[in-house]
mmCIF file with all atom_site columns, C-alpha atoms in Angstrom:
data_model
loop_
_atom_site.group_PDB
_atom_site.id
_atom_site.type_symbol
_atom_site.label_atom_id
_atom_site.label_alt_id
_atom_site.label_comp_id
_atom_site.label_asym_id
_atom_site.label_entity_id
_atom_site.label_seq_id
_atom_site.pdbx_PDB_ins_code
_atom_site.Cartn_x
_atom_site.Cartn_y
_atom_site.Cartn_z
_atom_site.occupancy
_atom_site.B_iso_or_equiv
_atom_site.pdbx_formal_charge
_atom_site.auth_seq_id
_atom_site.auth_comp_id
_atom_site.auth_asym_id
_atom_site.auth_atom_id
_atom_site.pdbx_PDB_model_num
ATOM 1   C CA . MET A 1 1   ? 25.647 0.794   12.797  1.00 40.00 ? 579 MET A CA 1
ATOM 2   C CA . THR A 1 2   ? 25.947 0.767   9.033   1.00 40.00 ? 580 THR A CA 1
ATOM 3   C CA . ALA A 1 3   ? 26.751 3.740   6.795   1.00 39.00 ? 581 ALA A CA 1
ATOM 4   C CA . SER A 1 4   ? 23.016 4.338   6.311   1.00 41.00 ? 582 SER A CA 1
ATOM 5   C CA . GLY A 1 5   ? 22.490 4.650   10.068  1.00 45.00 ? 583 GLY A CA 1
ATOM 6   C CA . ASN A 1 6   ? 20.707 1.316   10.360  1.00 44.00 ? 584 ASN A CA 1
ATOM 7   C CA . THR A 1 7   ? 21.853 -1.373  12.744  1.00 44.00 ? 585 THR A CA 1
ATOM 8   C CA . VAL A 1 8   ? 23.223 -4.684  11.563  1.00 41.00 ? 586 VAL A CA 1
ATOM 9   C CA . GLU A 1 9   ? 20.232 -6.312  13.298  1.00 45.00 ? 587 GLU A CA 1
ATOM 10  C CA . ASP A 1 10  ? 17.845 -4.298  11.096  1.00 43.00 ? 588 ASP A CA 1
ATOM 11  C CA . HIS A 1 11  ? 19.536 -5.619  7.973   1.00 45.00 ? 589 HIS A CA 1
ATOM 12  C CA . GLN A 1 12  ? 19.542 -9.163  9.306   1.00 47.00 ? 590 GLN A CA 1
ATOM 13  C CA . ASN A 1 13  ? 15.822 -8.860  9.971   1.00 65.00 ? 591 ASN A CA 1
ATOM 14  C CA . GLY A 1 14  ? 15.322 -7.734  6.385   1.00 81.00 ? 592 GLY A CA 1
ATOM 15  C CA . LEU A 1 15  ? 13.760 -4.353  7.130   1.00 94.00 ? 593 LEU A CA 1
ATOM 16  C CA . LEU A 1 16  ? 13.949 -1.909  4.250   1.00 95.00 ? 594 LEU A CA 1
ATOM 17  C CA . TYR A 1 17  ? 12.850 1.115   6.276   1.00 96.00 ? 595 TYR A CA 1
ATOM 18  C CA . PRO A 1 18  ? 14.102 0.397   9.826   1.00 95.00 ? 596 PRO A CA 1
ATOM 19  C CA . SER A 1 19  ? 14.473 4.047   10.865  1.00 95.00 ? 597 SER A CA 1
ATOM 20  C CA . LEU A 1 20  ? 10.986 4.904   9.634   1.00 96.00 ? 598 LEU A CA 1
ATOM 21  C CA . VAL A 1 21  ? 9.514  1.828   11.341  1.00 96.00 ? 599 VAL A CA 1
ATOM 22  C CA . ASP A 1 22  ? 11.139 2.852   14.644  1.00 95.00 ? 600 ASP A CA 1
ATOM 23  C CA . TYR A 1 23  ? 9.927  6.427   14.160  1.00 95.00 ? 601 TYR A CA 1
ATOM 24  C CA . LEU A 1 24  ? 6.330  5.312   13.568  1.00 95.00 ? 602 LEU A CA 1
ATOM 25  C CA . TYR A 1 25  ? 6.212  3.192   16.719  1.00 95.00 ? 603 TYR A CA 1
ATOM 26  C CA . SER A 1 26  ? 7.832  5.963   18.741  1.00 95.00 ? 604 SER A CA 1
ATOM 27  C CA . ARG A 1 27  ? 5.620  8.721   17.318  1.00 96.00 ? 605 ARG A CA 1
ATOM 28  C CA . LEU A 1 28  ? 2.425  6.725   17.738  1.00 94.00 ? 606 LEU A CA 1
ATOM 29  C CA . GLY A 1 29  ? 3.468  5.528   21.193  1.00 94.00 ? 607 GLY A CA 1
ATOM 30  C CA . VAL A 1 30  ? 2.524  1.923   20.516  1.00 92.00 ? 608 VAL A CA 1
ATOM 31  C CA . GLU A 1 31  ? 4.300  -1.411  20.646  1.00 90.00 ? 609 GLU A CA 1
ATOM 32  C CA . SER A 1 32  ? 2.140  -3.055  18.002  1.00 93.00 ? 610 SER A CA 1
ATOM 33  C CA . LEU A 1 33  ? 0.280  -1.775  14.972  1.00 92.00 ? 611 LEU A CA 1
ATOM 34  C CA . TRP A 1 34  ? -1.095 -5.010  13.524  1.00 92.00 ? 612 TRP A CA 1
ATOM 35  C CA . THR A 1 35  ? -3.038 -6.599  16.382  1.00 88.00 ? 613 THR A CA 1
ATOM 36  C CA . GLU A 1 36  ? -6.436 -5.633  14.961  1.00 88.00 ? 614 GLU A CA 1
ATOM 37  C CA . ASN A 1 37  ? -7.661 -8.614  12.942  1.00 90.00 ? 615 ASN A CA 1
ATOM 38  C CA . GLU A 1 38  ? -9.418 -6.596  10.221  1.00 93.00 ? 616 GLU A CA 1
ATOM 39  C CA . LEU A 1 39  ? -6.426 -4.348  9.616   1.00 92.00 ? 617 LEU A CA 1
ATOM 40  C CA . ASN A 1 40  ? -4.112 -7.354  9.505   1.00 90.00 ? 618 ASN A CA 1
ATOM 41  C CA . ALA A 1 41  ? -6.456 -9.182  7.125   1.00 92.00 ? 619 ALA A CA 1
ATOM 42  C CA . GLN A 1 42  ? -6.526 -6.182  4.762   1.00 94.00 ? 620 GLN A CA 1
ATOM 43  C CA . LEU A 1 43  ? -2.725 -6.007  4.688   1.00 92.00 ? 621 LEU A CA 1
ATOM 44  C CA . ASN A 1 44  ? -2.456 -9.715  3.969   1.00 90.00 ? 622 ASN A CA 1
ATOM 45  C CA . LEU A 1 45  ? -5.078 -9.464  1.216   1.00 92.00 ? 623 LEU A CA 1
ATOM 46  C CA . GLN A 1 46  ? -3.140 -6.676  -0.508  1.00 90.00 ? 624 GLN A CA 1
ATOM 47  C CA . LEU A 1 47  ? 0.112  -8.621  -0.173  1.00 90.00 ? 625 LEU A CA 1
ATOM 48  C CA . ASP A 1 48  ? -1.498 -11.744 -1.607  1.00 88.00 ? 626 ASP A CA 1
ATOM 49  C CA . ILE A 1 49  ? -2.778 -9.738  -4.572  1.00 87.00 ? 627 ILE A CA 1
ATOM 50  C CA . MET A 1 50  ? 0.704  -8.323  -5.187  1.00 84.00 ? 628 MET A CA 1
ATOM 51  C CA . ARG A 1 51  ? 2.275  -11.752 -4.763  1.00 83.00 ? 629 ARG A CA 1
ATOM 52  C CA . LEU A 1 52  ? -0.179 -13.484 -7.096  1.00 84.00 ? 630 LEU A CA 1
ATOM 53  C CA . ALA A 1 53  ? 0.186  -10.748 -9.722  1.00 81.00 ? 631 ALA A CA 1
ATOM 54  C CA . GLY A 1 54  ? 3.913  -11.412 -9.737  1.00 79.00 ? 632 GLY A CA 1
ATOM 55  C CA . PHE A 1 55  ? 4.915  -7.740  -9.669  1.00 73.00 ? 633 PHE A CA 1
ATOM 56  C CA . SER A 1 56  ? 7.954  -8.353  -7.495  1.00 80.00 ? 634 SER A CA 1
ATOM 57  C CA . PRO A 1 57  ? 9.556  -11.399 -5.864  1.00 87.00 ? 635 PRO A CA 1
ATOM 58  C CA . LEU A 1 58  ? 10.025 -9.183  -2.827  1.00 88.00 ? 636 LEU A CA 1
ATOM 59  C CA . PHE A 1 59  ? 6.304  -9.427  -2.037  1.00 88.00 ? 637 PHE A CA 1
ATOM 60  C CA . GLN A 1 60  ? 6.492  -13.239 -2.193  1.00 88.00 ? 638 GLN A CA 1
ATOM 61  C CA . SER A 1 61  ? 9.444  -13.125 0.174   1.00 90.00 ? 639 SER A CA 1
ATOM 62  C CA . ARG A 1 62  ? 7.609  -10.814 2.558   1.00 92.00 ? 640 ARG A CA 1
ATOM 63  C CA . VAL A 1 63  ? 4.514  -13.019 2.660   1.00 90.00 ? 641 VAL A CA 1
ATOM 64  C CA . GLU A 1 64  ? 6.730  -15.997 3.529   1.00 91.00 ? 642 GLU A CA 1
ATOM 65  C CA . GLN A 1 65  ? 8.620  -13.977 6.145   1.00 93.00 ? 643 GLN A CA 1
ATOM 66  C CA . LEU A 1 66  ? 5.383  -12.820 7.787   1.00 93.00 ? 644 LEU A CA 1
ATOM 67  C CA . GLN A 1 67  ? 4.011  -16.358 7.833   1.00 92.00 ? 645 GLN A CA 1
ATOM 68  C CA . GLN A 1 68  ? 7.205  -17.631 9.413   1.00 95.00 ? 646 GLN A CA 1
ATOM 69  C CA . HIS A 1 69  ? 7.157  -15.021 12.205  1.00 95.00 ? 647 HIS A CA 1
ATOM 70  C CA . TYR A 1 70  ? 3.471  -15.691 12.830  1.00 93.00 ? 648 TYR A CA 1
ATOM 71  C CA . GLN A 1 71  ? 3.928  -19.465 12.994  1.00 95.00 ? 649 GLN A CA 1
ATOM 72  C CA . GLN A 1 72  ? 6.888  -19.071 15.352  1.00 96.00 ? 650 GLN A CA 1
ATOM 73  C CA . GLY A 1 73  ? 4.824  -16.801 17.591  1.00 94.00 ? 651 GLY A CA 1
ATOM 74  C CA . ASP A 1 74  ? 7.334  -13.963 17.185  1.00 94.00 ? 652 ASP A CA 1
ATOM 75  C CA . MET A 1 75  ? 4.659  -11.284 17.113  1.00 93.00 ? 653 MET A CA 1
ATOM 76  C CA . ASN A 1 76  ? 7.057  -8.401  17.808  1.00 94.00 ? 654 ASN A CA 1
ATOM 77  C CA . GLN A 1 77  ? 9.097  -9.222  14.700  1.00 95.00 ? 655 GLN A CA 1
ATOM 78  C CA . TYR A 1 78  ? 5.899  -9.980  12.756  1.00 95.00 ? 656 TYR A CA 1
ATOM 79  C CA . ASP A 1 79  ? 4.627  -6.515  13.605  1.00 96.00 ? 657 ASP A CA 1
ATOM 80  C CA . LYS A 1 80  ? 7.859  -4.786  12.541  1.00 96.00 ? 658 LYS A CA 1
ATOM 81  C CA . VAL A 1 81  ? 8.044  -6.711  9.269   1.00 96.00 ? 659 VAL A CA 1
ATOM 82  C CA . ALA A 1 82  ? 4.342  -6.007  8.621   1.00 96.00 ? 660 ALA A CA 1
ATOM 83  C CA . THR A 1 83  ? 4.910  -2.278  9.157   1.00 96.00 ? 661 THR A CA 1
ATOM 84  C CA . ASP A 1 84  ? 8.003  -2.295  6.952   1.00 97.00 ? 662 ASP A CA 1
ATOM 85  C CA . THR A 1 85  ? 6.117  -4.256  4.295   1.00 95.00 ? 663 THR A CA 1
ATOM 86  C CA . PHE A 1 86  ? 3.222  -1.798  4.422   1.00 94.00 ? 664 PHE A CA 1
ATOM 87  C CA . LEU A 1 87  ? 5.712  1.033   3.798   1.00 95.00 ? 665 LEU A CA 1
ATOM 88  C CA . LEU A 1 88  ? 7.096  -0.967  0.859   1.00 92.00 ? 666 LEU A CA 1
ATOM 89  C CA . TYR A 1 89  ? 3.545  -1.459  -0.447  1.00 90.00 ? 667 TYR A CA 1
ATOM 90  C CA . LEU A 1 90  ? 2.817  2.274   -0.151  1.00 91.00 ? 668 LEU A CA 1
ATOM 91  C CA . SER A 1 91  ? 6.041  3.066   -1.967  1.00 88.00 ? 669 SER A CA 1
ATOM 92  C CA . TYR A 1 92  ? 5.154  0.616   -4.719  1.00 85.00 ? 670 TYR A CA 1
ATOM 93  C CA . VAL A 1 93  ? 1.651  2.061   -5.087  1.00 82.00 ? 671 VAL A CA 1
ATOM 94  C CA . ALA A 1 94  ? 3.031  5.613   -5.210  1.00 83.00 ? 672 ALA A CA 1
ATOM 95  C CA . GLU A 1 95  ? 5.512  4.621   -7.928  1.00 80.00 ? 673 GLU A CA 1
ATOM 96  C CA . SER A 1 96  ? 2.743  2.957   -9.911  1.00 75.00 ? 674 SER A CA 1
ATOM 97  C CA . GLN A 1 97  ? 1.125  6.380   -10.317 1.00 71.00 ? 675 GLN A CA 1
ATOM 98  C CA . ASP A 1 98  ? 4.062  7.392   -12.507 1.00 69.00 ? 676 ASP A CA 1
ATOM 99  C CA . LYS A 1 99  ? 5.155  4.049   -13.909 1.00 64.00 ? 677 LYS A CA 1
ATOM 100 C CA . GLY A 1 100 ? 1.903  2.118   -13.867 1.00 60.00 ? 678 GLY A CA 1
ATOM 101 C CA . ARG A 1 101 ? 1.264  2.024   -17.584 1.00 57.00 ? 679 ARG A CA 1
ATOM 102 C CA . GLU A 1 102 ? 4.799  0.905   -18.313 1.00 59.00 ? 680 GLU A CA 1
ATOM 103 C CA . TRP A 1 103 ? 4.681  -1.728  -15.549 1.00 53.00 ? 681 TRP A CA 1
ATOM 104 C CA . LEU A 1 104 ? 1.215  -2.976  -16.405 1.00 52.00 ? 682 LEU A CA 1
ATOM 105 C CA . PHE A 1 105 ? 1.285  -2.916  -20.201 1.00 51.00 ? 683 PHE A CA 1
ATOM 106 C CA . THR A 1 106 ? 4.905  -3.425  -21.239 1.00 53.00 ? 684 THR A CA 1
ATOM 107 C CA . THR A 1 107 ? 6.216  -5.816  -18.609 1.00 51.00 ? 685 THR A CA 1
ATOM 108 C CA . GLU A 1 108 ? 6.035  -9.499  -19.395 1.00 54.00 ? 686 GLU A CA 1
ATOM 109 C CA . PHE A 1 109 ? 5.081  -11.573 -16.368 1.00 49.00 ? 687 PHE A CA 1
ATOM 110 C CA . GLY A 1 110 ? 6.559  -15.006 -15.775 1.00 48.00 ? 688 GLY A CA 1
#
């Protein structure tokens, strides 16, 4: 365990919200959240938009990480990273409510 209460494995897997991810799966009583094709397609569309807009290199990294897990057939890890990435996306969208104008109109994109 680390000081934040997360396991070393969580950090190695690159999860930003490991405790919340575990809580969601436990609370919902499911092993997978992203098996529905339409739901998965919507997440990937939003991530592609964020990646192409260049708002954060973290979204590029997450898209690559998800693709890697998918191609390797590691659907359990894909699902956890997808859930964690969705939480990141929601956090980013919530922050844009307050900082959107500054981000969108004063930030120079590469």
